[in-house]
């Protein structure tokens, strides 16, 4: 389609067509009403003019553009162009995920998925979750349905679906996206029309106890994106504290309606304040655990929309922080019965030994990893990880590495290779609790980490860093989220969590064969704390 705004002469108004002096914004402000201004902005958007260009033309920020759209359409949508023609029914070359790191580079444009609802999730996520944790005919619940991604997938996969959203505009969009009839030749099983209504995730009183086979949902976490302008009960309007309080109600209702033995998958990300991470992901996991759920899997979902140029990139270099490039997808289970853990009595004994890592080559900060997901080749994994930590968080002369190893009587334990020197970085490389550690092992491990931190904290300079390398593990079929537990445990007044980095090896995701019921844990964490000034 011909783009009127692009082809209009530079000084001609897009509303009245008359020539003007100065900026278009100024002309509209003086000659037209606010309403006409908004209509002109929306017309430009409908014509497919890029957001940045609209910003330049009308002198508005991206946030203001979002507000105009949300106010007019009742929801935050990114594309106002007409719906595309349906091209495919299924993703091409689809393979179910087998590890704990999920990464979908393609948007996913099969069936009616078009990504126009701002903040929708990749259709690959509900597809994987539904295929793994439900069977045809099962009831899947998504109480934050948004643009309908989960409902479309449930319908395509022959599951029944209950879909709710607080925003009536989202319910309409979902119903629109569900207007398709899959061809019987491709879909020989029964197809169920999802039940889509306006509803509040905190109150599922019209759904019976123990009636749902799978919950699969993506909450609007705490004000990061505004989904509506004036919908009462929209959780995206809340502060993090209030959001977590309200999510307690969602978790309690989820626990009530789910059948015993069934799963509840929630996608949630972190946010940042004063250049430090706020672990909303780990806090939300705690909310669901407190409601009675057990953690079956903890998946890391990579995000691919992190730009390595532009405003945030420049800021991240200037202020030494990483761009958030991952979210968490905890898969909770409502257990069949509350069977106590089989406690293994043997406790591993740990103590710390200091090892000196090879001094890294000096690098400029902009040559290092810039996001929260670090992916290195297996052969150089440890070396590159160490270099990134040491180069970014120390001045290279005053750092110490504690390798926290299994203790035996003959081992010599040296405490510090730098004597009494003050440190800019203390890097604790903890052993990973492999091979089904007992709950006591885990308790002991956490205690040891806390002790090491307590002992060594006075040696770290103010403004210096403490970095802990660790990994989740499994006990009796459930995930022990060790990184989360360390974050929960380390509450020292002068320590401030700066980053949660996820590190993984190149290619581990695609090369791994299906490991049966469980996902293979292929990621580690670096918990980066700053010592307060
Ligand atoms: C992240 S979006 C979900 C996007 C969805 N997964 C998709 O692919 O389109 C979160 C949704 O939660 C809805 N929401 C916010 N507060 C709610 C509440 N109290 N109950 C139900 N839905 C709510 C918002 O309207 C928004 O559509």
Coordinates of C-alpha atoms and ligand atoms in Angstrom, one line a residue:
X1 CA 0.0 0.0 0.0
X2 CA 1.2 3.5 -0.8
X3 CA 2.4 5.2 2.3
X4 CA 0.8 8.6 2.5
X5 CA 3.0 9.9 5.3
X6 CA 6.2 8.9 3.7
X7 CA 5.3 10.4 0.3
X8 CA 3.7 13.6 1.5
X9 CA 6.0 16.6 1.0
X10 CA 7.9 17.4 4.1
X11 CA 5.8 20.5 5.2
X12 CA 2.3 19.3 4.5
X13 CA 0.0 18.4 7.4
X14 CA -1.2 14.8 7.5
X15 CA -4.6 15.9 8.9
X16 CA -5.6 19.0 6.8
X17 CA -3.2 18.5 3.9
X18 CA -2.2 22.2 4.2
X19 CA 1.4 23.4 4.2
X20 CA 2.9 24.6 7.5
X21 CA 6.0 26.2 8.8
X22 CA 8.1 24.7 11.6
X23 CA 7.3 21.2 13.0
X24 CA 4.3 19.1 12.3
X25 CA 3.8 18.6 16.0
X26 CA 3.6 22.4 16.5
X27 CA 1.2 22.9 13.6
X28 CA -1.2 20.2 14.9
X29 CA -1.0 21.6 18.4
X30 CA -2.0 25.0 17.2
X31 CA -4.4 24.2 14.4
X32 CA -6.0 20.9 15.4
X33 CA -7.6 19.2 18.4
X34 CA -6.0 16.6 20.7
X35 CA -8.4 14.1 19.2
X36 CA -7.3 14.9 15.6
X37 CA -3.7 14.6 16.7
X38 CA -4.3 11.1 18.1
X39 CA -6.2 10.0 15.0
X40 CA -3.3 11.2 12.8
X41 CA -0.9 9.1 14.9
X42 CA -3.1 6.0 14.7
X43 CA -3.5 6.5 10.9
X44 CA 0.3 6.5 10.6
X45 CA 0.5 3.4 12.7
X46 CA -2.2 1.6 10.6
X47 CA -0.3 2.5 7.5
X48 CA 2.6 0.5 8.9
X49 CA 5.0 3.4 9.5
X50 CA 7.7 2.3 11.9
X51 CA 7.4 3.5 15.5
X52 CA 10.6 5.4 15.4
X53 CA 9.5 7.4 12.4
X54 CA 6.1 8.1 14.0
X55 CA 8.0 9.4 17.0
X56 CA 10.0 11.8 14.8
X57 CA 7.0 12.9 12.8
X58 CA 4.8 13.7 15.7
X59 CA 7.3 14.4 18.4
X60 CA 6.2 11.7 20.8
X61 CA 8.0 9.0 22.7
X62 CA 7.4 5.2 22.3
X63 CA 5.6 5.2 25.6
X64 CA 3.3 8.0 24.5
X65 CA 2.6 6.1 21.3
X66 CA 1.7 3.0 23.3
X67 CA -0.6 5.0 25.5
X68 CA -2.5 6.4 22.5
X69 CA -3.0 2.9 21.1
X70 CA -4.0 1.4 24.5
X71 CA -6.5 4.2 25.1
X72 CA -8.1 3.8 21.7
X73 CA -8.1 0.0 21.3
X74 CA -8.4 -0.9 25.0
X75 CA -5.2 -2.9 24.9
X76 CA -1.6 -2.6 23.9
X77 CA -1.1 -3.8 20.4
X78 CA 2.0 -3.5 18.3
X79 CA 0.7 -3.8 14.8
X80 CA -2.5 -2.1 13.6
X81 CA -2.2 -3.4 10.0
X82 CA -4.8 -5.9 8.7
X83 CA -4.6 -9.5 9.7
X84 CA -2.3 -11.7 7.6
X85 CA -3.6 -14.6 5.6
X86 CA -3.2 -17.9 7.3
X87 CA -0.2 -19.7 5.8
X88 CA 0.7 -22.7 8.0
X89 CA -1.1 -24.8 10.6
X90 CA 1.9 -25.9 12.5
X91 CA 5.5 -24.8 13.1
X92 CA 8.0 -26.2 10.5
X93 CA 10.5 -28.8 11.7
X94 CA 9.2 -28.6 15.3
X95 CA 11.1 -30.6 17.9
X96 CA 10.1 -30.7 21.6
X97 CA 12.5 -29.1 24.0
X98 CA 14.6 -31.6 26.0
X99 CA 16.8 -29.4 28.2
X100 CA 16.4 -26.5 30.7
X101 CA 17.3 -23.8 28.2
X102 CA 14.7 -22.9 25.6
X103 CA 15.4 -20.5 22.8
X104 CA 13.1 -19.6 20.0
X105 CA 14.6 -17.3 17.4
X106 CA 11.6 -17.4 15.1
X107 CA 8.5 -15.5 16.3
X108 CA 6.2 -18.4 15.3
X109 CA 3.7 -17.3 12.7
X110 CA 1.6 -20.5 12.1
X111 CA -2.2 -20.5 12.4
X112 CA -3.4 -17.1 13.6
X113 CA -0.3 -16.2 15.7
X114 CA 1.0 -12.8 14.6
X115 CA 2.6 -11.3 17.6
X116 CA 0.5 -8.1 17.5
X117 CA -0.5 -8.2 21.1
X118 CA 2.3 -6.5 23.0
X119 CA 3.9 -8.8 25.5
X120 CA 2.4 -12.0 24.1
X121 CA 4.6 -15.1 24.5
X122 CA 6.1 -17.2 21.8
X123 CA 3.6 -19.9 20.7
X124 CA 6.5 -22.3 21.0
X125 CA 6.2 -22.0 24.8
X126 CA 2.5 -23.2 25.3
X127 CA 3.1 -25.8 22.5
X128 CA 6.0 -27.4 24.3
X129 CA 4.2 -27.2 27.7
X130 CA 0.9 -28.6 26.4
X131 CA 2.6 -31.4 24.5
X132 CA 4.8 -32.4 27.5
X133 CA 2.2 -32.1 30.3
X134 CA -1.2 -32.9 28.9
X135 CA -3.1 -35.3 26.6
X136 CA -5.7 -34.7 23.9
X137 CA -9.1 -33.9 25.5
X138 CA -7.4 -32.6 28.8
X139 CA -8.5 -29.2 30.1
X140 CA -5.8 -26.4 29.9
X141 CA -6.3 -23.2 31.8
X142 CA -4.7 -19.8 30.9
X143 CA -6.1 -17.0 33.1
X144 CA -3.8 -14.4 31.5
X145 CA -4.9 -15.2 28.0
X146 CA -3.9 -11.8 26.4
X147 CA -4.1 -12.2 22.6
X148 CA -5.0 -15.9 22.9
X149 CA -1.7 -17.7 22.1
X150 CA -2.4 -20.6 24.6
X151 CA -6.0 -20.9 23.4
X152 CA -5.0 -21.2 19.8
X153 CA -2.4 -23.9 20.6
X154 CA -4.8 -25.8 22.8
X155 CA -7.3 -25.8 20.0
X156 CA -4.7 -26.9 17.4
X157 CA -3.6 -29.7 19.7
X158 CA -7.0 -31.1 20.6
X159 CA -7.1 -29.9 24.2
X160 CA -10.1 -28.2 25.9
X161 CA -9.2 -24.7 27.0
X162 CA -10.5 -22.3 29.6
X163 CA -9.2 -18.8 28.8
X164 CA -9.7 -15.7 31.0
X165 CA -8.4 -12.2 30.9
X166 CA -9.3 -9.1 33.0
X167 CA -9.4 -7.0 29.9
X168 CA -12.6 -7.4 27.6
X169 CA -10.5 -6.1 24.6
X170 CA -8.2 -9.1 25.1
X171 CA -11.1 -11.5 25.2
X172 CA -12.3 -10.1 21.9
X173 CA -8.9 -10.3 20.3
X174 CA -8.6 -14.0 21.5
X175 CA -12.0 -14.8 20.0
X176 CA -10.9 -13.2 16.7
X177 CA -7.7 -15.3 16.7
X178 CA -9.7 -18.4 17.4
X179 CA -11.8 -18.0 14.2
X180 CA -10.4 -20.9 12.2
X181 CA -11.3 -24.4 11.4
X182 CA -8.3 -26.7 11.1
X183 CA -8.5 -29.2 8.2
X184 CA -9.6 -32.6 9.3
X185 CA -7.0 -34.3 7.2
X186 CA -4.2 -32.7 9.2
X187 CA -6.1 -32.8 12.6
X188 CA -7.8 -36.2 12.8
X189 CA -8.6 -35.8 16.5
X190 CA -11.4 -33.9 18.2
X191 CA -11.1 -30.2 18.2
X192 CA -12.6 -28.2 21.1
X193 CA -13.7 -24.6 20.9
X194 CA -12.0 -22.8 23.9
X195 CA -14.2 -21.2 26.6
X196 CA -13.1 -17.6 26.6
X197 CA -14.5 -15.0 29.0
X198 CA -13.6 -12.0 31.0
X199 CA -12.3 -13.0 34.4
X200 CA -9.9 -12.2 37.2
X201 CA -7.0 -14.7 37.8
X202 CA -7.3 -14.0 41.5
X203 CA -10.8 -15.4 41.7
X204 CA -11.5 -18.6 39.8
X205 CA -14.6 -19.4 41.9
X206 CA -16.5 -20.5 38.7
X207 CA -14.0 -23.3 38.2
X208 CA -14.3 -26.4 40.5
X209 CA -11.7 -27.8 42.8
X210 CA -9.4 -30.4 41.2
X211 CA -10.8 -30.0 37.7
X212 CA -7.9 -28.7 35.6
X213 CA -5.3 -30.8 33.9
X214 CA -2.7 -28.1 33.1
X215 CA -2.2 -24.4 33.9
X216 CA -0.1 -22.5 31.4
X217 CA 0.1 -18.8 31.9
X218 CA 2.2 -15.6 31.5
X219 CA 1.4 -12.9 34.1
X220 CA 1.8 -9.2 33.4
X221 CA 4.7 -8.6 35.7
X222 CA 4.7 -5.5 37.7
X223 CA 4.4 -2.5 35.5
X224 CA 7.0 -3.5 32.9
X225 CA 4.5 -3.2 30.1
X226 CA 1.2 -1.4 30.5
X227 CA -1.5 -3.7 29.0
X228 CA -4.5 -1.5 29.5
X229 CA -5.4 2.1 30.3
X230 CA -8.3 1.8 32.7
X231 CA -9.1 -1.8 33.5
X232 CA -9.8 -2.4 37.2
X233 CA -7.8 -5.3 38.6
X234 CA -5.1 -5.2 35.9
X235 CA -2.0 -6.5 37.7
X236 CA 0.3 -4.8 35.3
X237 CA -0.5 -1.5 37.1
X238 CA 1.0 -2.7 40.4
X239 CA 4.3 -2.2 42.2
X240 CA 6.5 -5.3 42.5
X241 CA 5.5 -5.7 46.2
X242 CA 1.7 -5.4 45.4
X243 CA 2.1 -7.6 42.4
X244 CA 3.6 -10.4 44.5
X245 CA 0.9 -10.0 47.1
X246 CA -1.8 -10.4 44.4
X247 CA 0.0 -13.3 42.8
X248 CA -0.4 -15.2 46.1
X249 CA -4.1 -15.2 45.4
X250 CA -3.5 -16.5 41.9
X251 CA -1.2 -19.2 43.2
X252 CA -3.8 -20.3 45.8
X253 CA -6.5 -20.5 43.2
X254 CA -4.3 -22.3 40.8
X255 CA -3.5 -24.9 43.5
X256 CA -7.2 -25.3 44.3
X257 CA -8.4 -25.9 40.7
X258 CA -5.6 -28.1 39.5
X259 CA -6.0 -31.9 39.7
X260 CA -3.4 -33.6 42.0
X261 CA -0.4 -34.8 40.1
X262 CA -0.8 -32.1 37.4
X263 CA 1.4 -29.2 36.3
X264 CA 1.3 -25.4 36.4
X265 CA 3.7 -23.5 34.1
X266 CA 4.3 -19.8 34.7
X267 CA 6.6 -17.5 32.6
X268 CA 8.1 -14.7 34.6
X269 CA 11.1 -12.4 34.2
X270 CA 13.2 -10.1 36.4
X271 CA 13.4 -6.4 36.3
X272 CA 15.9 -3.7 37.2
X273 CA 16.0 -0.7 39.5
X274 CA 19.0 1.6 40.2
X275 CA 21.1 -0.5 37.9
X276 CA 20.5 -3.7 40.0
X277 CA 18.4 -6.7 39.2
X278 CA 15.2 -7.3 41.2
X279 CA 14.7 -11.0 41.1
X280 CA 10.9 -11.0 40.5
X281 CA 11.3 -14.5 38.9
X282 CA 12.7 -16.0 42.1
X283 CA 10.2 -14.2 44.3
X284 CA 7.3 -15.5 42.1
X285 CA 8.6 -19.0 42.4
X286 CA 8.5 -18.6 46.2
X287 CA 4.9 -17.4 46.0
X288 CA 3.9 -20.7 44.2
X289 CA 6.0 -22.9 46.5
X290 CA 4.3 -21.3 49.5
X291 CA 0.9 -22.1 48.0
X292 CA 1.9 -25.8 48.2
X293 CA 3.3 -26.5 44.8
X294 CA 6.6 -28.5 44.2
X295 CA 9.0 -27.4 41.6
X296 CA 9.2 -30.0 38.8
X297 CA 11.4 -28.1 36.3
X298 CA 13.0 -24.7 36.2
X299 CA 13.4 -23.7 32.5
X300 CA 15.4 -20.7 31.3
X301 CA 13.7 -19.0 28.3
X302 CA 16.1 -16.9 26.3
X303 CA 15.0 -13.6 24.9
X304 CA 16.1 -12.4 21.5
X305 CA 14.9 -8.9 21.5
X306 CA 18.0 -7.5 23.3
X307 CA 19.6 -4.9 21.2
X308 CA 23.3 -4.6 21.2
X309 CA 23.0 -1.0 20.1
X310 CA 20.9 2.0 21.1
X311 CA 19.9 3.7 24.4
X312 CA 19.9 0.7 26.8
X313 CA 23.1 -0.8 25.3
X314 CA 24.9 2.5 25.7
X315 CA 23.7 2.8 29.3
X316 CA 24.6 -0.8 30.1
X317 CA 28.2 -0.1 29.1
X318 CA 28.4 3.3 30.9
X319 CA 27.0 1.9 34.2
X320 CA 28.4 -1.6 34.0
X321 CA 25.2 -3.6 33.9
X322 CA 24.0 -6.4 31.7
X323 CA 20.9 -6.4 29.5
X324 CA 18.2 -8.8 30.7
X325 CA 18.1 -11.6 28.2
X326 CA 16.3 -14.4 30.0
X327 CA 13.1 -15.2 31.7
X328 CA 12.1 -18.2 33.9
X329 CA 9.5 -20.8 33.2
X330 CA 9.0 -22.8 36.4
X331 CA 6.9 -25.9 36.0
X332 CA 5.2 -26.5 39.3
X333 CA 3.4 -29.7 40.3
X334 CA 0.5 -30.2 42.7
X335 CA 1.6 -33.5 44.2
X336 CA -0.7 -36.6 44.3
X337 CA -0.2 -36.7 48.1
X338 CA 2.1 -35.0 50.4
X339 CA 4.8 -37.7 50.5
X340 CA 7.8 -36.7 52.6
X341 CA 11.2 -36.6 51.0
X342 CA 13.2 -39.7 51.4
X343 CA 16.0 -38.3 53.5
X344 CA 19.4 -39.5 52.8
X345 CA 21.6 -39.3 55.8
X346 CA 25.0 -39.0 54.4
X347 CA 26.2 -35.4 54.4
X348 CA 28.8 -34.2 52.0
X349 CA 31.5 -32.3 53.7
X350 CA 32.7 -29.1 52.0
X351 CA 35.4 -26.7 52.8
X352 CA 37.0 -24.0 50.8
X353 CA 40.4 -24.0 49.1
X354 CA 41.8 -21.2 47.2
X355 CA 43.0 -21.6 43.7
X356 CA 44.5 -18.9 41.6
X357 CA 43.0 -18.6 38.2
X358 CA 45.1 -17.6 35.3
X359 CA 45.3 -13.8 35.1
X360 CA 43.1 -12.8 32.2
X361 CA 44.1 -10.6 29.3
X362 CA 42.9 -7.1 29.8
X363 CA 39.7 -6.4 27.9
X364 CA 37.7 -3.3 27.4
X365 CA 34.2 -3.7 29.0
X366 CA 32.5 -3.4 25.6
X367 CA 34.4 -6.6 24.4
X368 CA 32.8 -8.7 27.2
X369 CA 29.4 -10.3 27.3
X370 CA 26.7 -7.7 27.4
X371 CA 23.5 -9.6 28.3
X372 CA 22.5 -11.9 31.2
X373 CA 22.9 -15.0 29.0
X374 CA 26.5 -16.2 28.4
X375 CA 27.0 -19.0 25.9
X376 CA 30.4 -20.5 25.4
X377 CA 31.8 -23.5 23.6
X378 CA 32.3 -26.5 25.8
X379 CA 36.1 -26.5 25.4
X380 CA 36.6 -22.9 26.6
X381 CA 33.5 -22.6 28.8
X382 CA 35.2 -22.3 32.1
X383 CA 38.0 -20.1 30.9
X384 CA 35.7 -17.6 29.2
X385 CA 33.3 -17.6 32.0
X386 CA 36.2 -16.8 34.5
X387 CA 37.6 -14.1 32.2
X388 CA 34.3 -12.4 31.9
X389 CA 33.8 -12.4 35.6
X390 CA 37.3 -11.2 36.5
X391 CA 37.6 -8.6 33.7
X392 CA 34.2 -7.1 34.4
X393 CA 34.1 -7.2 38.2
X394 CA 37.7 -6.8 39.4
X395 CA 40.7 -4.5 38.8
X396 CA 42.6 -7.8 38.0
X397 CA 45.1 -7.5 40.8
X398 CA 42.9 -7.7 43.8
X399 CA 40.7 -10.6 43.3
X400 CA 40.5 -13.9 44.9
X401 CA 38.9 -17.1 43.9
X402 CA 37.6 -19.6 46.4
X403 CA 37.0 -23.0 44.9
X404 CA 34.7 -24.6 47.3
X405 CA 35.6 -28.3 47.2
X406 CA 34.9 -31.6 48.9
X407 CA 36.9 -31.9 52.1
X408 CA 39.2 -34.6 53.1
X409 CA 41.5 -34.8 56.1
X410 CA 44.7 -34.6 54.1
X411 CA 43.7 -31.5 52.2
X412 CA 45.5 -28.3 53.1
X413 CA 43.1 -25.5 53.3
X414 CA 44.6 -22.2 52.5
X415 CA 42.4 -19.3 53.1
X416 CA 43.5 -16.5 50.9
X417 CA 46.2 -16.2 48.2
X418 CA 46.3 -12.5 48.7
X419 CA 47.1 -12.5 52.4
X420 CA 45.4 -9.6 54.1
X421 CA 45.1 -7.5 50.9
X422 CA 41.6 -6.1 50.3
X423 CA 39.8 -7.5 47.3
X424 CA 37.8 -5.9 44.5
X425 CA 36.3 -9.3 43.7
X426 CA 35.7 -12.5 45.6
X427 CA 34.7 -15.3 43.2
X428 CA 33.2 -18.4 44.8
X429 CA 33.2 -21.3 42.4
X430 CA 31.0 -23.8 44.3
X431 CA 30.9 -27.5 43.5
X432 CA 27.6 -28.6 41.9
X433 CA 25.5 -30.9 43.8
X434 CA 25.2 -33.7 41.3
X435 CA 23.7 -37.1 41.7
X436 CA 20.6 -36.6 43.8
X437 CA 21.9 -34.8 46.9
X438 CA 19.7 -35.1 49.9
X439 CA 17.9 -32.2 51.5
X440 CA 20.4 -32.2 54.3
X441 CA 23.3 -32.0 51.7
X442 CA 21.6 -28.9 50.3
X443 CA 21.1 -27.4 53.6
X444 CA 24.7 -27.9 54.5
X445 CA 25.9 -26.5 51.2
X446 CA 23.8 -23.4 51.7
X447 CA 25.1 -23.0 55.2
X448 CA 28.7 -23.3 54.0
X449 CA 28.2 -20.7 51.3
X450 CA 26.8 -18.3 53.8
X451 CA 29.7 -18.9 56.2
X452 CA 32.3 -18.3 53.5
X453 CA 30.6 -15.1 52.5
X454 CA 30.3 -14.0 56.1
X455 CA 34.0 -14.7 56.7
X456 CA 35.2 -13.0 53.6
X457 CA 32.9 -10.1 53.2
X458 CA 35.0 -7.8 55.4
X459 CA 37.9 -8.3 53.0
X460 CA 36.0 -7.0 50.0
X461 CA 36.3 -3.3 49.2
X462 CA 33.2 -1.2 49.3
X463 CA 31.9 -1.1 45.7
X464 CA 33.6 -4.4 45.0
X465 CA 31.9 -7.6 44.0
X466 CA 31.1 -11.1 45.2
X467 CA 30.3 -13.6 42.5
X468 CA 28.9 -17.1 43.2
X469 CA 28.8 -19.8 40.5
X470 CA 26.2 -22.4 41.1
X471 CA 23.7 -24.8 39.5
X472 CA 20.2 -26.2 40.2
X473 CA 19.9 -29.9 41.0
X474 CA 17.2 -32.5 41.5
X475 CA 16.2 -34.5 44.5
X476 CA 13.6 -37.2 44.4
X477 CA 12.2 -36.0 41.0
X478 CA 11.9 -32.3 41.9
X479 CA 14.1 -29.4 41.1
X480 CA 16.1 -27.9 44.0
X481 CA 16.5 -24.3 42.7
X482 CA 19.9 -23.7 44.3
X483 CA 20.5 -20.2 42.8
X484 CA 17.1 -19.1 44.1
X485 CA 17.9 -20.6 47.5
X486 CA 21.2 -18.8 47.7
X487 CA 19.5 -15.5 46.8
X488 CA 16.9 -16.2 49.6
X489 CA 19.7 -17.1 52.1
X490 CA 22.2 -14.3 51.5
X491 CA 20.6 -11.3 53.2
X492 CA 23.5 -9.2 54.4
X493 CA 22.8 -5.5 54.9
X494 CA 25.7 -4.5 52.8
X495 CA 25.2 -6.9 49.9
X496 CA 23.2 -5.8 46.9
X497 CA 22.2 -8.3 44.2
X498 CA 23.4 -6.8 40.9
X499 CA 23.0 -9.5 38.3
X500 CA 21.7 -13.0 37.8
X501 CA 23.6 -14.4 34.8
X502 CA 22.7 -17.7 33.2
X503 CA 25.6 -19.5 31.6
X504 CA 25.3 -22.5 29.2
X505 CA 27.4 -24.3 26.6
X506 CA 26.9 -23.9 22.9
X507 CA 24.8 -26.5 21.2
X508 CA 23.7 -28.3 24.4
X509 CA 20.1 -27.6 23.6
X510 CA 19.8 -29.0 20.0
X511 CA 22.2 -32.0 20.4
X512 CA 20.5 -33.5 23.5
X513 CA 18.3 -36.5 22.9
X514 CA 15.1 -36.7 24.8
X515 CA 15.9 -37.7 28.4
X516 CA 12.5 -39.2 29.2
X517 CA 10.2 -37.4 31.7
X518 CA 12.8 -34.8 32.8
X519 CA 14.5 -31.9 31.1
X520 CA 18.3 -32.1 31.3
X521 CA 19.8 -29.3 33.4
X522 CA 22.2 -27.5 31.1
X523 CA 22.6 -24.1 32.7
X524 CA 24.5 -22.7 35.5
X525 CA 24.1 -19.3 37.3
X526 CA 26.4 -16.5 38.3
X527 CA 25.0 -14.5 41.2
X528 CA 26.7 -11.2 41.2
X529 CA 26.5 -9.1 44.4
X530 CA 27.9 -5.6 44.9
X531 CA 29.2 -4.6 48.3
X532 CA 27.4 -1.4 49.2
X533 CA 29.4 1.8 49.5
Ligands
LIG1 C1 1.8 -11.0 29.5 S1 0.1 -10.8 29.1 C2 -0.3 -12.4 28.5 C3 0.0 -12.6 27.0 C4 -0.4 -13.9 26.5 N1 0.4 -15.0 27.0 C5 -0.3 -13.9 25.0 O1 0.4 -14.6 24.4 O2 -1.0 -13.0 24.4 C6 -0.7 -10.7 30.6 C7 -2.2 -10.6 30.5 O3 -2.8 -10.6 31.8 C8 -3.9 -9.8 31.8 N2 -4.3 -9.5 33.2 C9 -3.8 -8.5 34.0 N3 -4.3 -8.6 35.3 C10 -5.2 -9.7 35.3 C11 -6.0 -10.3 36.2 N4 -6.1 -9.8 37.5 N5 -6.7 -11.4 35.8 C12 -6.7 -11.8 34.6 N6 -5.9 -11.3 33.6 C13 -5.1 -10.2 33.9 C14 -3.6 -8.6 31.0 O4 -4.7 -8.0 30.5 C15 -2.7 -9.2 29.9 O5 -3.5 -9.5 28.8

